[in-house]
C-alpha positions as CSV (number, residue, x, y, z in Angstrom):
1,M,-96.1,-17.1,116.4
2,Y,-97.9,-17.0,113.0
3,S,-95.2,-19.1,111.4
4,E,-95.3,-21.7,114.2
5,L,-99.2,-21.9,113.9
6,I,-99.1,-22.3,110.3
7,S,-96.2,-24.9,110.4
8,S,-98.0,-27.0,113.1
9,S,-101.0,-26.7,111.1
10,I,-99.8,-28.2,107.8
11,A,-97.6,-30.6,109.7
12,E,-100.7,-32.1,111.5
13,G,-103.2,-31.8,108.7
14,G,-100.9,-32.4,105.7
15,P,-100.8,-30.5,102.5
16,F,-104.5,-29.8,102.2
17,A,-104.4,-27.9,105.5
18,S,-102.8,-25.1,103.6
19,K,-105.9,-24.5,101.6
20,T,-108.0,-24.2,104.8
21,S,-109.3,-20.7,105.6
22,Y,-107.8,-20.6,109.0
23,V,-104.3,-21.2,107.6
24,K,-104.8,-18.9,104.7
25,L,-105.7,-16.2,107.0
26,L,-102.5,-16.7,109.0
27,R,-100.5,-16.6,105.9
28,S,-102.1,-13.7,104.7
29,V,-101.1,-11.9,107.8
30,K,-97.4,-13.2,107.6
31,R,-97.1,-12.1,104.0
32,E,-98.4,-8.7,104.6
33,T,-96.0,-8.3,107.3
34,L,-93.2,-9.3,105.1
35,K,-94.3,-7.1,102.3
36,L,-94.5,-4.2,105.0
37,I,-91.0,-5.0,106.0
38,E,-89.8,-4.8,102.6
39,T,-91.5,-1.7,101.6
40,F,-90.0,-0.1,104.8
41,V,-86.5,-1.2,103.8
42,D,-86.9,-0.2,100.3
43,K,-88.0,3.4,101.0
44,A,-85.9,4.2,104.1
45,E,-83.8,7.2,103.7
46,D,-81.4,6.9,106.6
47,Q,-79.7,3.8,105.0
48,P,-76.7,3.1,107.1
49,H,-78.9,3.6,110.4
50,I,-81.7,1.3,109.0
51,G,-79.2,-1.2,107.8
52,K,-77.3,-1.7,111.2
53,Q,-80.2,-1.3,113.6
54,F,-82.9,-3.0,111.8
55,V,-81.9,-5.3,109.0
56,Q,-79.3,-7.4,111.0
57,P,-81.4,-8.2,113.9
58,M,-84.3,-9.6,111.7
59,M,-82.0,-11.8,109.6
60,D,-81.8,-14.7,111.9
61,P,-85.5,-15.0,112.9
62,I,-86.9,-14.6,109.2
63,L,-84.2,-16.8,107.6
64,G,-84.3,-19.4,110.3
65,D,-88.1,-19.6,110.1
66,Y,-88.0,-20.1,106.4
67,A,-85.4,-22.8,106.6
68,R,-87.4,-24.7,109.2
69,N,-90.7,-24.6,107.8
70,V,-92.3,-27.3,105.6
71,P,-92.4,-26.3,102.1
72,D,-96.1,-25.3,101.9
73,A,-95.4,-22.8,104.7
74,R,-92.4,-21.1,103.1
75,E,-93.5,-17.6,101.9
76,S,-91.9,-16.4,98.6
77,E,-91.8,-12.9,100.0
78,V,-88.9,-13.9,102.4
79,L,-86.9,-14.3,98.8
80,S,-88.2,-10.9,97.6
81,L,-87.5,-9.1,101.1
82,F,-83.7,-10.2,100.9
83,A,-83.4,-9.4,97.2
84,T,-84.8,-6.0,98.1
85,I,-82.2,-5.7,101.0
86,I,-79.3,-6.8,98.9
87,N,-80.4,-4.4,96.1
88,K,-80.6,-1.5,98.7
89,Y,-77.4,-2.3,100.6
90,R,-75.2,-4.0,98.2
91,G,-71.7,-4.7,99.0
92,V,-72.5,-4.1,102.8
93,M,-74.4,-7.4,102.7
94,M,-71.3,-9.2,101.4
95,E,-70.6,-11.2,104.7
96,D,-74.1,-12.0,105.2
97,V,-74.8,-13.6,101.7
98,P,-73.5,-17.3,102.8
99,R,-76.0,-17.1,105.9
100,I,-78.8,-16.1,103.4
101,F,-77.6,-19.0,101.0
102,E,-77.6,-21.5,103.7
103,A,-81.1,-20.6,104.8
104,V,-82.8,-20.4,101.5
105,F,-80.9,-21.8,98.6
106,A,-81.0,-25.7,98.9
107,C,-84.5,-25.9,100.4
108,T,-86.0,-23.4,97.6
109,L,-84.3,-25.3,95.0
110,E,-85.8,-28.7,96.3
111,M,-89.1,-27.1,96.0
112,I,-89.0,-25.6,92.4
113,T,-87.1,-28.2,90.6
114,K,-89.5,-31.0,91.0
115,N,-91.3,-29.7,87.9
116,F,-92.0,-26.6,86.1
117,E,-95.4,-25.9,87.7
118,D,-95.2,-25.8,91.5
119,Y,-94.5,-22.8,93.6
120,P,-94.5,-20.1,90.7
121,E,-94.0,-17.2,92.8
122,H,-91.0,-18.8,94.7
123,R,-89.4,-19.4,91.2
124,L,-89.3,-15.9,89.9
125,K,-88.4,-14.5,93.5
126,F,-85.6,-17.1,93.8
127,F,-83.8,-16.0,90.8
128,S,-84.4,-12.4,91.6
129,L,-82.5,-13.0,94.7
130,L,-79.8,-14.8,93.0
131,H,-79.5,-12.0,90.4
132,A,-79.2,-9.4,93.2
133,I,-76.3,-11.5,94.7
134,A,-74.6,-11.9,91.6
135,T,-74.8,-8.2,90.7
136,Y,-74.0,-6.6,94.0
137,C,-72.2,-9.2,96.0
138,F,-70.6,-11.4,93.5
139,R,-67.4,-11.9,95.3
140,A,-69.5,-13.7,98.3
141,L,-69.7,-16.6,95.6
142,F,-65.9,-17.1,95.9
143,A,-66.6,-18.1,99.6
144,L,-69.0,-20.9,98.7
145,S,-67.9,-24.5,98.6
146,S,-67.5,-26.3,95.2
147,Q,-70.6,-28.1,96.1
148,Q,-72.6,-24.8,96.8
149,L,-71.2,-23.3,93.5
150,K,-72.3,-26.3,91.7
151,L,-75.9,-25.8,93.0
152,V,-75.8,-22.2,91.8
153,M,-74.8,-23.3,88.2
154,D,-77.2,-26.2,88.2
155,S,-80.0,-23.7,89.3
156,I,-79.1,-21.2,86.5
157,I,-78.9,-24.2,83.9
158,W,-82.5,-25.4,85.3
159,A,-83.9,-21.7,84.9
160,F,-83.0,-21.3,81.1
161,R,-84.4,-24.8,80.3
162,H,-87.7,-23.6,81.8
163,T,-90.8,-23.5,79.8
164,E,-91.7,-20.1,81.2
165,R,-90.2,-17.4,79.1
166,N,-89.6,-15.0,81.7
167,I,-87.7,-17.5,83.9
168,A,-85.9,-18.9,81.0
169,E,-84.6,-15.3,80.1
170,T,-83.7,-14.5,83.7
171,G,-81.4,-17.5,83.9
172,L,-79.8,-16.6,80.6
173,Y,-79.2,-13.1,81.6
174,L,-77.9,-14.2,85.1
175,L,-75.5,-16.7,83.4
176,L,-74.2,-14.1,81.1
177,E,-73.6,-11.7,84.1
178,M,-72.0,-14.6,85.8
179,L,-69.5,-15.5,83.0
180,K,-68.6,-11.9,82.5
181,N,-67.8,-11.5,86.2
182,F,-65.7,-14.8,86.7
183,Q,-63.8,-13.7,83.5
184,I,-62.1,-10.7,85.2
185,S,-61.9,-12.5,88.7
186,E,-58.8,-14.4,89.8
187,F,-60.8,-17.6,89.8
188,C,-61.2,-17.2,86.0
189,N,-59.2,-20.5,85.2
190,Q,-60.6,-22.6,88.0
191,F,-64.2,-21.8,87.1
192,H,-64.0,-22.2,83.4
193,Q,-62.0,-25.4,83.8
194,S,-65.2,-26.7,85.7
195,Y,-68.0,-25.2,83.7
196,F,-67.0,-23.7,80.5
197,L,-67.9,-27.0,78.4
198,T,-71.1,-27.7,80.6
199,V,-72.3,-24.1,79.7
200,E,-71.6,-24.4,76.1
201,Q,-73.2,-27.9,75.7
202,E,-76.3,-26.5,77.6
203,I,-76.5,-23.4,75.5
204,F,-76.3,-25.2,72.4
205,A,-79.0,-27.6,73.7
206,V,-81.4,-24.9,74.2
207,L,-80.3,-23.0,71.0
208,T,-81.4,-26.0,68.8
209,D,-84.4,-26.8,70.7
210,T,-87.2,-25.2,68.6
211,F,-89.2,-24.7,71.9
212,H,-86.7,-22.3,73.2
213,K,-86.5,-19.9,70.2
214,P,-87.6,-16.9,72.1
215,G,-84.4,-16.8,73.9
216,F,-82.3,-16.9,70.7
217,K,-80.9,-13.2,71.2
218,H,-79.5,-14.4,74.7
219,H,-78.1,-17.6,73.4
220,V,-76.2,-15.9,70.8
221,H,-74.8,-13.4,73.4
222,I,-73.7,-16.2,75.7
223,L,-72.0,-18.2,72.7
224,Q,-70.2,-15.0,71.6
225,H,-69.0,-14.6,75.0
226,L,-67.5,-17.9,75.2
227,F,-65.9,-18.0,71.8
228,C,-64.3,-14.7,72.3
229,L,-63.1,-15.9,76.0
230,V,-61.4,-19.0,74.7
231,D,-58.4,-17.1,72.7
232,S,-58.8,-13.8,74.7
233,G,-55.7,-14.4,76.9
234,A,-57.9,-14.5,80.0
235,L,-57.7,-18.4,80.2
236,T,-54.3,-19.4,80.8
237,Q,-54.9,-23.2,81.7
238,P,-56.2,-26.1,79.6
239,L,-59.9,-26.5,79.3
240,W,-59.3,-30.1,78.5
241,D,-58.9,-32.9,81.2
242,I,-54.9,-33.0,81.4
243,N,-55.1,-36.0,83.7
244,A,-56.7,-38.0,81.1
245,L,-55.2,-36.4,77.8
246,G,-52.1,-34.9,79.0
247,L,-50.9,-31.3,79.0
248,T,-49.9,-31.2,75.3
249,A,-53.0,-33.0,73.7
250,Y,-53.8,-29.7,72.0
251,P,-52.0,-26.7,71.0
252,S,-54.5,-24.3,72.3
253,N,-57.8,-24.0,74.1
254,T,-59.1,-22.8,70.7
255,A,-58.2,-26.0,69.0
256,F,-59.7,-27.9,71.8
257,V,-63.0,-26.0,71.8
258,R,-63.3,-26.2,68.1
259,E,-62.8,-29.9,68.0
260,Y,-65.3,-30.3,71.0
261,T,-68.0,-28.2,69.3
262,I,-67.7,-30.0,66.0
263,K,-68.3,-33.5,68.0
264,L,-71.0,-32.0,70.0
265,L,-73.1,-30.4,66.9
266,G,-72.3,-33.5,65.0
267,T,-74.2,-35.6,67.6
268,S,-77.1,-33.0,67.7
269,F,-77.5,-32.7,63.8
270,P,-77.0,-36.3,62.7
271,N,-78.5,-35.4,59.3
272,M,-75.6,-32.8,58.6
273,T,-72.2,-33.9,57.3
274,V,-69.0,-33.5,59.1
275,T,-67.9,-30.9,56.4
276,E,-71.1,-28.9,57.2
277,V,-70.9,-28.9,60.8
278,T,-67.0,-27.8,60.7
279,Q,-67.9,-25.0,58.3
280,F,-70.4,-23.8,60.7
281,V,-67.9,-24.1,63.8
282,D,-65.0,-22.4,61.8
283,G,-67.5,-19.6,60.9
284,L,-68.3,-19.2,64.6
285,F,-64.6,-18.5,65.3
286,E,-64.2,-16.2,62.3
287,S,-67.2,-14.0,63.1
288,R,-66.9,-14.1,66.9
289,N,-65.7,-10.5,67.1
290,D,-68.9,-9.2,65.0
291,L,-72.1,-9.8,67.0
292,S,-74.2,-9.2,64.0
293,S,-72.3,-11.6,61.7
294,F,-72.1,-14.0,64.4
295,K,-75.7,-14.0,65.1
296,N,-76.6,-14.2,61.3
297,H,-74.2,-17.3,60.9
298,I,-76.0,-19.0,63.8
299,R,-79.4,-18.0,62.6
300,D,-78.7,-19.3,59.0
301,F,-77.3,-22.5,60.2
302,L,-80.4,-23.1,62.4
303,V,-82.9,-22.1,59.5
304,Q,-81.2,-24.5,57.1
305,S,-81.5,-27.4,59.7
306,K,-84.0,-30.1,59.5
307,E,-85.2,-29.3,62.8
308,F,-86.1,-25.5,62.3
309,S,-86.7,-25.6,58.5
310,A,-90.5,-26.6,58.5
311,Q,-91.3,-24.2,61.5
312,D,-92.4,-20.5,61.9
313,N,-88.9,-18.9,62.7
314,K,-90.1,-15.4,63.3
315,D,-88.8,-15.5,67.0
316,L,-85.3,-15.9,65.5
317,Y,-85.9,-12.4,63.8
318,A,-87.4,-10.7,66.8
319,E,-84.7,-8.3,67.6
320,E,-84.6,-7.0,64.0
321,A,-88.5,-6.8,63.8
322,A,-88.6,-4.7,67.1
323,A,-85.8,-2.3,65.6
324,Q,-87.9,-2.0,62.5
325,R,-90.7,-1.2,64.3
326,E,-88.9,1.5,66.3
327,R,-87.5,3.0,63.2
328,E,-91.1,3.3,61.5
329,R,-92.1,4.9,64.6
330,Q,-89.6,7.5,64.8
331,R,-90.2,8.1,61.1
332,M,-94.0,8.6,61.8
333,L,-93.0,10.9,64.8
334,S,-91.1,13.1,62.6
335,I,-94.0,13.9,60.4
336,P,-96.4,16.3,62.3
337,G,-100.1,15.1,62.5
338,L,-99.3,11.4,61.5
339,I,-99.8,10.0,65.0
340,A,-102.8,11.2,66.9
341,P,-102.1,13.2,70.2
342,S,-104.2,10.5,72.1
343,E,-101.8,7.7,71.0
344,L,-98.6,9.8,72.2
345,Q,-100.3,10.2,75.5
346,D,-100.9,6.5,75.8
347,E,-97.3,5.8,75.1
348,M,-96.2,8.4,77.7
349,L,-98.6,6.5,80.2
350,D,-97.0,3.1,79.3
351,T,-93.5,4.4,79.8
């Protein structure tokens, strides 16, 4: 009833109707109801009984309402609720993922991808839901059509391009989990033939964008995964377009990815010579099995580039700086009296 009143008010009064006290009051009641349901599901102890008797019957009314509503009447708490349900019941929800996907995915993406500012709560909760699906119901993604899977990948790419750091980091973390899961699945070849080059290109794009320096650690992990995967034996089919180039165009996927990466970075760094770019790419393959060396090799390349050389690059060293602070903290803790008891109590409260 509340949803119908909200939707009709916004449909009749336009976007400004959502700012009226009447609609705000209705939405407040609806949000609190959804939060109450989420808390109940999260805290319930008799999980099998609750999952069967309570969760299933409420799915259609809530999902259907979300899908039918105008964008300004869709509550982000719906996304949060189903993320909690999947986190709680995990694989039991496998068969319901397509229904959840159909109801919330496309319409939410349409809301949040128009710009980087509108519907901030929907952004975070949308990717929390996607992360829950990828973590506990990953095999449900196999049932998606190629168009739907592309929508998933496009949304992840959009996330790690985002200007808000927590959304970008969520997208990067989610991407790495997806790559790891697909690597050990029976769809490894099919997935990477479609998305390996796209992912590599997009990660290099944000890696070489000075605005995205805070995500450096995640960029490195994803690139290391890709460069290790390419000759791990998991890929048994060519990554290049065999229809255009033929089956024997390259002796191996490693040779193809090496050439592709050289061309890609040569375009991104026109001020660098082919020799410099080639040496960097060869170094990626040589150091790919040692994360520390791999990271240092990429960082050295970025710092020496024209785009990064004149900037403050402390974000590229954030992981090492955090480790150094932790070592210093442990050293101080080992010396009695060096840290005041009040500071130790504050730390305990923070954790």
